[in-house]
Amino acid sequence: MVDRYVGVVTGAGGDIGAAVCRALGARGCGVLCVDLTEELAVRGAEEVRKGGGTAEVFAADVSDERQVFAYADRARQLWGTAHFFFNNAGIEGAETPIVSYRVEDWDRVFAVNVRGVFLGLKAMVHLLEHEMVTRIVNTASVAGMVATPRLAAYGASKHAVIGLTKTAAVEFAPLNIAVNALCPGPVESQMMRRIEQGMAGDAAQEAKRQFEAMIPQARYATLDEVADLAVYLLLDCPVYLTGQAIALDGGLSIA
Ligand SMILES: NC(=O)c1ccc[n+]([C@@H]2O[C@H](COP(=O)([O-])OP(=O)(O)OC[C@H]3O[C@@H](n4cnc5c(N)ncnc54)[C@H](O)[C@@H]3O)[C@@H](O)[C@H]2O)c1
């Protein structure tokens, strides 16, 4: 057991990042909160502190190699090590069928969701490598397991995150690092509000009802449910649990 777990959360100012920051704070963790702007990173840091932990902020674009190595260097300066890494930043991108999906929108989704996750693994692995068990969670999605009509780049990028997770789990196994993909279905969050709006405009409530009707438990996940699972995978799970894509989706992916 360590006295205090320390690590990095990307996308810390988003709804899932902030919920996980608060839950990590409640475990007394030290967290380097990374997001696109300092203002967003501060949202994550405030949640860590509300929970009872300590936090630092770092503004970085996860699709930029130099900026990713800069946040890893900052974590090294702060603690010399890390016990967890929540590789979570992501965007949903454009919502339109493949025939009208713009190449630049496709590229941006892959730059953030796939290159960002890959760079995070590359930059953070040596910080996580020491004698104790450490853990990485890449945020994929149930969109990495099933078809995602009108969200082609998002779905393909999340399939790629699951693939990267498996490769990292094998490559990092000798280092005692567990690597798993967290795969939520729809979560009560701003991202889902944007997706519902993009699907149906003024009929967003109807789009939500249609999504819920596809889920055996007939509701979205709560942010607390996502945070509880993320913290288990980041701090508590056995190292033997590795390389898995773990759906938190009310049965959506198996229905
Ligand atoms: N909300 C959902 O229903 C849901 C479901 C499944 C998976 N996910 C995934 O969970 C993760 C978090 O999503 P969320 O719901 O909190 O969304 P969100 O939009 O609230 O948060 C995403 C965060 O990532 C940050 N970000 C975006 N691009 C970035 C970049 N280039 N560099 C650094 N930070 C960047 C944003 O600023 C934002 O703070 C994403 O990977 C998303 O795909 C979300």
Coordinates of N, CA, C and O in Angstrom, one line a residue, residues 74-188:
R74 N 5.8 17.4 -16.2 CA 5.3 18.2 -15.0 C 4.9 17.2 -13.8 O 5.3 17.4 -12.7
A75 N 4.3 16.0 -14.2 CA 4.0 15.0 -13.2 C 5.3 14.5 -12.6 O 5.4 14.3 -11.4
R76 N 6.3 14.3 -13.4 CA 7.6 13.9 -12.9 C 8.3 14.9 -11.9 O 8.8 14.5 -10.9
Q77 N 8.1 16.2 -12.3 CA 8.7 17.2 -11.4 C 7.9 17.2 -10.1 O 8.5 17.4 -9.0
L78 N 6.6 17.0 -10.1 CA 5.8 17.1 -8.9 C 6.1 15.9 -8.0 O 6.2 16.1 -6.8
W79 N 6.2 14.7 -8.5 CA 6.2 13.5 -7.7 C 7.3 12.5 -8.0 O 7.6 11.6 -7.2
G80 N 7.9 12.7 -9.2 CA 8.9 11.7 -9.6 C 8.4 10.4 -10.0 O 9.1 9.5 -10.4
T81 N 7.1 10.2 -9.9 CA 6.5 8.9 -10.2 C 5.0 9.1 -10.5 O 4.5 10.3 -10.3
A82 N 4.2 8.1 -10.9 CA 2.8 8.1 -10.9 C 2.2 6.7 -10.7 O 2.9 5.7 -11.0
H83 N 1.1 6.7 -10.0 CA 0.5 5.4 -9.8 C -0.7 5.1 -10.7 O -1.1 3.9 -10.9
F84 N -1.3 6.1 -11.2 CA -2.4 5.9 -12.1 C -2.4 7.0 -13.2 O -1.8 8.1 -13.1
F85 N -3.0 6.6 -14.3 CA -3.1 7.5 -15.5 C -4.5 7.3 -16.1 O -4.8 6.2 -16.6
F86 N -5.3 8.4 -16.1 CA -6.7 8.3 -16.7 C -6.6 9.1 -18.0 O -6.6 10.3 -18.1
N87 N -6.4 8.3 -19.1 CA -6.2 8.8 -20.4 C -7.6 9.0 -21.1 O -8.0 8.1 -21.9
N88 N -8.2 10.1 -20.8 CA -9.7 10.2 -20.9 C -10.1 11.3 -21.9 O -11.3 11.1 -22.4
A89 N -9.3 12.2 -22.3 CA -9.8 13.3 -23.1 C -10.3 12.7 -24.5 O -9.7 11.8 -25.0
G90 N -11.4 13.3 -24.9 CA -12.0 12.8 -26.2 C -13.1 13.7 -26.7 O -13.6 14.5 -25.9
I91 N -13.3 13.7 -28.0 CA -14.4 14.5 -28.6 C -15.3 13.6 -29.4 O -14.8 12.6 -29.9
E92 N -16.5 14.0 -29.6 CA -17.5 13.2 -30.3 C -17.4 13.5 -31.8 O -17.8 12.7 -32.7
G93 N -16.9 14.7 -32.2 CA -16.8 15.1 -33.6 C -18.1 15.4 -34.2 O -19.2 15.6 -33.6
A94 N -18.1 15.4 -35.6 CA -19.3 15.8 -36.3 C -20.3 14.6 -36.3 O -20.0 13.5 -36.0
E95 N -21.6 15.0 -36.5 CA -22.6 14.0 -36.5 C -23.3 14.1 -37.9 O -24.1 15.0 -38.2
T96 N -22.9 13.1 -38.7 CA -23.4 13.1 -40.1 C -23.1 11.8 -40.7 O -22.2 11.1 -40.3
P97 N -23.9 11.3 -41.7 CA -23.6 10.0 -42.3 C -22.2 10.0 -43.0 O -21.7 11.1 -43.4
I98 N -21.6 8.9 -43.3 CA -20.3 8.7 -43.9 C -20.2 9.6 -45.2 O -19.2 10.2 -45.4
V99 N -21.2 9.5 -46.0 CA -21.2 10.2 -47.3 C -20.9 11.7 -47.2 O -20.3 12.3 -48.1
S100 N -21.4 12.3 -46.1 CA -21.1 13.7 -46.0 C -20.1 14.1 -44.9 O -20.0 15.2 -44.5
Y101 N -19.4 13.1 -44.3 CA -18.5 13.3 -43.2 C -17.2 14.0 -43.8 O -16.6 13.4 -44.7
R102 N -16.9 15.1 -43.3 CA -15.7 15.8 -43.9 C -14.4 15.3 -43.4 O -14.3 14.9 -42.2
V103 N -13.4 15.2 -44.3 CA -12.2 14.6 -43.9 C -11.5 15.3 -42.8 O -10.9 14.7 -41.9
E104 N -11.6 16.6 -42.8 CA -10.9 17.4 -41.7 C -11.6 17.1 -40.3 O -10.9 17.0 -39.3
D105 N -12.9 16.8 -40.3 CA -13.5 16.4 -39.1 C -13.1 15.0 -38.6 O -12.8 14.8 -37.4
W106 N -13.0 14.1 -39.6 CA -12.5 12.8 -39.3 C -11.1 12.9 -38.7 O -10.8 12.2 -37.7
D107 N -10.2 13.7 -39.3 CA -8.8 13.8 -38.8 C -8.7 14.3 -37.4 O -7.9 13.9 -36.6
R108 N -9.6 15.3 -37.1 CA -9.5 15.9 -35.8 C -9.9 14.9 -34.7 O -9.3 14.8 -33.7
V109 N -11.0 14.1 -35.0 CA -11.4 13.1 -34.1 C -10.3 12.1 -33.8 O -10.0 11.7 -32.7
F110 N -9.7 11.6 -34.9 CA -8.6 10.7 -34.7 C -7.4 11.3 -34.0 O -6.7 10.6 -33.2
A111 N -7.1 12.6 -34.3 CA -6.0 13.3 -33.6 C -6.2 13.3 -32.1 O -5.2 13.0 -31.3
V112 N -7.4 13.6 -31.7 CA -7.6 13.7 -30.2 C -7.8 12.3 -29.6 O -7.1 11.9 -28.7
N113 N -8.7 11.5 -30.2 CA -9.1 10.3 -29.5 C -8.1 9.1 -29.7 O -8.1 8.3 -28.8
V114 N -7.4 9.1 -30.8 CA -6.5 8.0 -31.0 C -5.0 8.5 -30.8 O -4.3 7.9 -29.9
R115 N -4.6 9.5 -31.5 CA -3.2 10.0 -31.3 C -3.0 10.4 -29.9 O -2.0 10.2 -29.3
G116 N -4.0 11.1 -29.3 CA -3.9 11.6 -27.9 C -3.7 10.5 -26.9 O -2.9 10.6 -26.0
V117 N -4.5 9.4 -27.1 CA -4.4 8.3 -26.2 C -3.0 7.6 -26.4 O -2.3 7.2 -25.4
F118 N -2.6 7.4 -27.7 CA -1.3 6.8 -28.0 C -0.1 7.6 -27.4 O 0.7 7.0 -26.7
L119 N -0.2 8.9 -27.6 CA 0.9 9.8 -27.0 C 0.9 9.7 -25.5 O 2.0 9.7 -24.9
G120 N -0.3 9.7 -24.9 CA -0.3 9.6 -23.4 C 0.3 8.3 -22.9 O 1.1 8.4 -22.0
L121 N 0.1 7.2 -23.6 CA 0.7 5.9 -23.2 C 2.2 6.1 -23.3 O 2.9 5.7 -22.4
K122 N 2.6 6.6 -24.4 CA 4.1 6.7 -24.7 C 4.8 7.6 -23.7 O 5.9 7.3 -23.2
A123 N 4.1 8.7 -23.4 CA 4.8 9.7 -22.5 C 4.7 9.3 -21.0 O 5.6 9.6 -20.2
M124 N 3.7 8.5 -20.6 CA 3.5 8.2 -19.2 C 4.1 6.9 -18.7 O 4.3 6.7 -17.5
V125 N 4.4 6.0 -19.7 CA 4.7 4.6 -19.2 C 5.9 4.6 -18.3 O 5.9 3.9 -17.3
H126 N 6.9 5.4 -18.5 CA 8.1 5.3 -17.7 C 7.9 5.9 -16.3 O 8.5 5.5 -15.3
L127 N 6.9 6.8 -16.2 CA 6.5 7.3 -14.8 C 5.8 6.3 -14.0 O 5.8 6.3 -12.8
L128 N 5.1 5.4 -14.7 CA 4.3 4.4 -14.0 C 5.1 3.1 -13.7 O 4.6 2.2 -13.0
E129 N 6.3 3.1 -14.3 CA 7.1 1.8 -14.2 C 7.9 1.8 -12.9 O 8.9 2.5 -12.8
H130 N 7.4 1.1 -11.9 CA 8.3 0.9 -10.7 C 7.8 -0.4 -10.1 O 7.0 -1.1 -10.6
E131 N 8.3 -0.7 -8.9 CA 8.1 -2.0 -8.4 C 6.7 -2.4 -8.0 O 6.3 -3.5 -8.1
M132 N 5.8 -1.4 -7.7 CA 4.5 -1.7 -7.3 C 3.5 -1.8 -8.6 O 3.9 -1.4 -9.7
V133 N 2.3 -2.3 -8.4 CA 1.3 -2.3 -9.4 C 0.9 -0.9 -9.7 O 0.6 -0.1 -8.8
T134 N 0.8 -0.5 -11.0 CA 0.2 0.8 -11.4 C -0.8 0.5 -12.5 O -0.9 -0.6 -13.0
R135 N -1.6 1.5 -12.7 CA -2.8 1.2 -13.6 C -3.1 2.4 -14.6 O -3.0 3.5 -14.2
I136 N -3.4 2.0 -15.8 CA -3.8 3.0 -16.8 C -5.3 2.6 -17.2 O -5.6 1.5 -17.4
V137 N -6.1 3.7 -17.4 CA -7.4 3.5 -17.9 C -7.5 4.4 -19.1 O -7.4 5.6 -19.0
N138 N -7.8 3.8 -20.3 CA -8.1 4.6 -21.5 C -9.6 4.7 -21.6 O -10.3 3.7 -21.6
T139 N -10.2 5.9 -21.8 CA -11.6 6.0 -22.0 C -11.9 5.7 -23.4 O -11.6 6.5 -24.3
A140 N -12.5 4.5 -23.6 CA -13.1 4.2 -25.0 C -14.6 4.6 -24.9 O -15.0 5.6 -24.5
S141 N -15.4 3.6 -25.2 CA -16.9 3.8 -25.2 C -17.5 2.5 -25.7 O -16.9 1.7 -26.4
V142 N -18.8 2.4 -25.4 CA -19.5 1.3 -26.1 C -19.5 1.5 -27.6 O -19.7 0.5 -28.3
A143 N -19.3 2.7 -28.0 CA -19.1 3.0 -29.4 C -17.9 2.3 -30.0 O -17.8 2.3 -31.2
G144 N -17.0 1.8 -29.2 CA -15.9 1.0 -29.6 C -16.3 -0.4 -29.8 O -15.4 -1.3 -30.1
M145 N -17.5 -0.8 -29.6 CA -17.9 -2.2 -29.6 C -19.1 -2.4 -30.6 O -19.3 -3.6 -31.0
V146 N -19.8 -1.4 -30.9 CA -21.0 -1.6 -31.8 C -21.0 -0.5 -32.9 O -20.1 0.4 -32.8
A147 N -21.9 -0.6 -33.8 CA -22.0 0.5 -34.9 C -22.5 1.8 -34.3 O -23.2 1.8 -33.3
T148 N -22.1 2.9 -34.9 CA -22.4 4.2 -34.5 C -22.9 5.1 -35.6 O -22.1 5.9 -36.1
P149 N -24.1 4.8 -36.1 CA -24.6 5.6 -37.3 C -24.5 7.1 -37.0 O -24.8 7.5 -36.0
R150 N -24.0 7.9 -38.0 CA -23.8 9.3 -38.0 C -22.6 9.8 -37.1 O -22.4 10.9 -37.0
L151 N -21.9 8.8 -36.5 CA -20.8 9.1 -35.7 C -19.6 8.2 -36.1 O -19.0 7.6 -35.3
A152 N -19.3 8.2 -37.4 CA -18.4 7.2 -38.0 C -17.0 7.3 -37.4 O -16.4 6.4 -36.9
A153 N -16.5 8.6 -37.3 CA -15.1 8.8 -36.8 C -15.1 8.4 -35.3 O -14.1 7.8 -34.8
Y154 N -16.1 8.9 -34.6 CA -16.1 8.6 -33.1 C -16.1 7.1 -32.9 O -15.2 6.6 -32.1
G155 N -17.0 6.3 -33.5 CA -17.0 4.9 -33.3 C -15.7 4.2 -33.7 O -15.2 3.4 -33.0
A156 N -15.2 4.6 -34.9 CA -13.9 4.0 -35.4 C -12.8 4.3 -34.4 O -11.9 3.5 -34.1
S157 N -12.8 5.6 -33.9 CA -11.7 6.0 -33.0 C -11.8 5.2 -31.7 O -10.7 4.8 -31.1
K158 N -13.0 4.9 -31.2 CA -13.1 4.2 -30.0 C -12.8 2.7 -30.1 O -12.2 2.1 -29.2
H159 N -13.1 2.1 -31.3 CA -12.6 0.8 -31.6 C -11.0 0.8 -31.6 O -10.4 -0.1 -31.1
A160 N -10.4 1.9 -32.1 CA -9.0 1.9 -32.1 C -8.4 2.0 -30.7 O -7.4 1.4 -30.3
V161 N -9.1 2.8 -29.8 CA -8.7 2.9 -28.4 C -8.7 1.5 -27.7 O -7.8 1.2 -27.0
I162 N -9.7 0.7 -28.1 CA -9.7 -0.7 -27.5 C -8.5 -1.5 -28.0 O -7.9 -2.2 -27.3
G163 N -8.2 -1.3 -29.3 CA -7.1 -2.1 -29.9 C -5.8 -1.6 -29.2 O -4.9 -2.4 -28.8
L164 N -5.6 -0.3 -29.0 CA -4.4 0.2 -28.4 C -4.3 -0.3 -27.0 O -3.2 -0.6 -26.5
T165 N -5.4 -0.4 -26.3 CA -5.4 -0.8 -24.9 C -4.9 -2.3 -24.8 O -4.1 -2.6 -23.9
K166 N -5.3 -3.1 -25.8 CA -4.9 -4.5 -25.7 C -3.3 -4.6 -26.0 O -2.6 -5.3 -25.3
T167 N -2.9 -3.8 -26.9 CA -1.4 -3.8 -27.2 C -0.6 -3.3 -26.1 O 0.4 -3.9 -25.7
A168 N -1.1 -2.2 -25.5 CA -0.4 -1.6 -24.3 C -0.4 -2.6 -23.2 O 0.6 -2.7 -22.4
A169 N -1.5 -3.3 -22.9 CA -1.6 -4.3 -21.8 C -0.5 -5.3 -22.0 O 0.1 -5.7 -21.0
V170 N -0.3 -5.8 -23.2 CA 0.7 -6.8 -23.5 C 2.1 -6.2 -23.3 O 3.0 -6.8 -22.6
E171 N 2.4 -5.1 -23.9 CA 3.7 -4.5 -23.9 C 4.1 -4.1 -22.4 O 5.3 -4.2 -22.1
F172 N 3.1 -3.6 -21.7 CA 3.4 -3.1 -20.3 C 3.3 -4.2 -19.2 O 3.5 -4.0 -18.1
A173 N 2.8 -5.4 -19.6 CA 2.6 -6.5 -18.6 C 3.9 -6.8 -17.8 O 3.9 -6.9 -16.6
P174 N 5.1 -6.8 -18.5 CA 6.3 -7.1 -17.7 C 6.6 -5.9 -16.7 O 7.5 -6.1 -15.8
L175 N 6.0 -4.8 -16.9 CA 6.3 -3.6 -16.0 C 5.3 -3.6 -14.8 O 5.3 -2.6 -14.1
N176 N 4.4 -4.6 -14.7 CA 3.4 -4.6 -13.7 C 2.4 -3.5 -13.8 O 1.9 -2.9 -12.8
I177 N 2.1 -3.1 -15.0 CA 1.1 -2.0 -15.3 C -0.2 -2.7 -15.9 O -0.1 -3.4 -16.9
A178 N -1.3 -2.5 -15.3 CA -2.6 -2.9 -15.8 C -3.1 -1.8 -16.7 O -3.1 -0.7 -16.3
V179 N -3.6 -2.2 -17.9 CA -4.2 -1.2 -18.8 C -5.5 -1.7 -19.3 O -5.7 -2.8 -19.9
N180 N -6.5 -0.9 -19.0 CA -7.9 -1.3 -19.4 C -8.6 -0.2 -20.1 O -8.2 1.0 -19.9
A181 N -9.6 -0.5 -20.9 CA -10.5 0.5 -21.5 C -11.8 0.5 -20.8 O -12.5 -0.5 -20.7
L182 N -12.2 1.7 -20.4 CA -13.5 2.0 -19.8 C -14.4 2.3 -20.9 O -14.2 3.2 -21.7
C183 N -15.5 1.6 -21.0 CA -16.4 1.7 -22.2 C -17.9 2.0 -21.7 O -18.7 1.2 -21.7
P184 N -18.1 3.3 -21.4 CA -19.5 3.7 -21.0 C -20.4 3.7 -22.2 O -20.0 4.0 -23.3
G185 N -21.7 3.3 -22.0 CA -22.7 3.6 -22.9 C -23.1 5.1 -22.7 O -22.3 5.8 -22.1
P186 N -24.2 5.5 -23.2 CA -24.6 6.9 -22.9 C -24.6 7.3 -21.4 O -25.1 6.5 -20.6
V187 N -24.0 8.4 -21.1 CA -23.9 8.9 -19.7 C -24.7 10.2 -19.6 O -24.7 11.0 -20.6
E188 N -25.4 10.5 -18.5 CA -26.0 11.7 -18.3 C -25.0 12.8 -18.3 O -24.3 13.0 -17.3

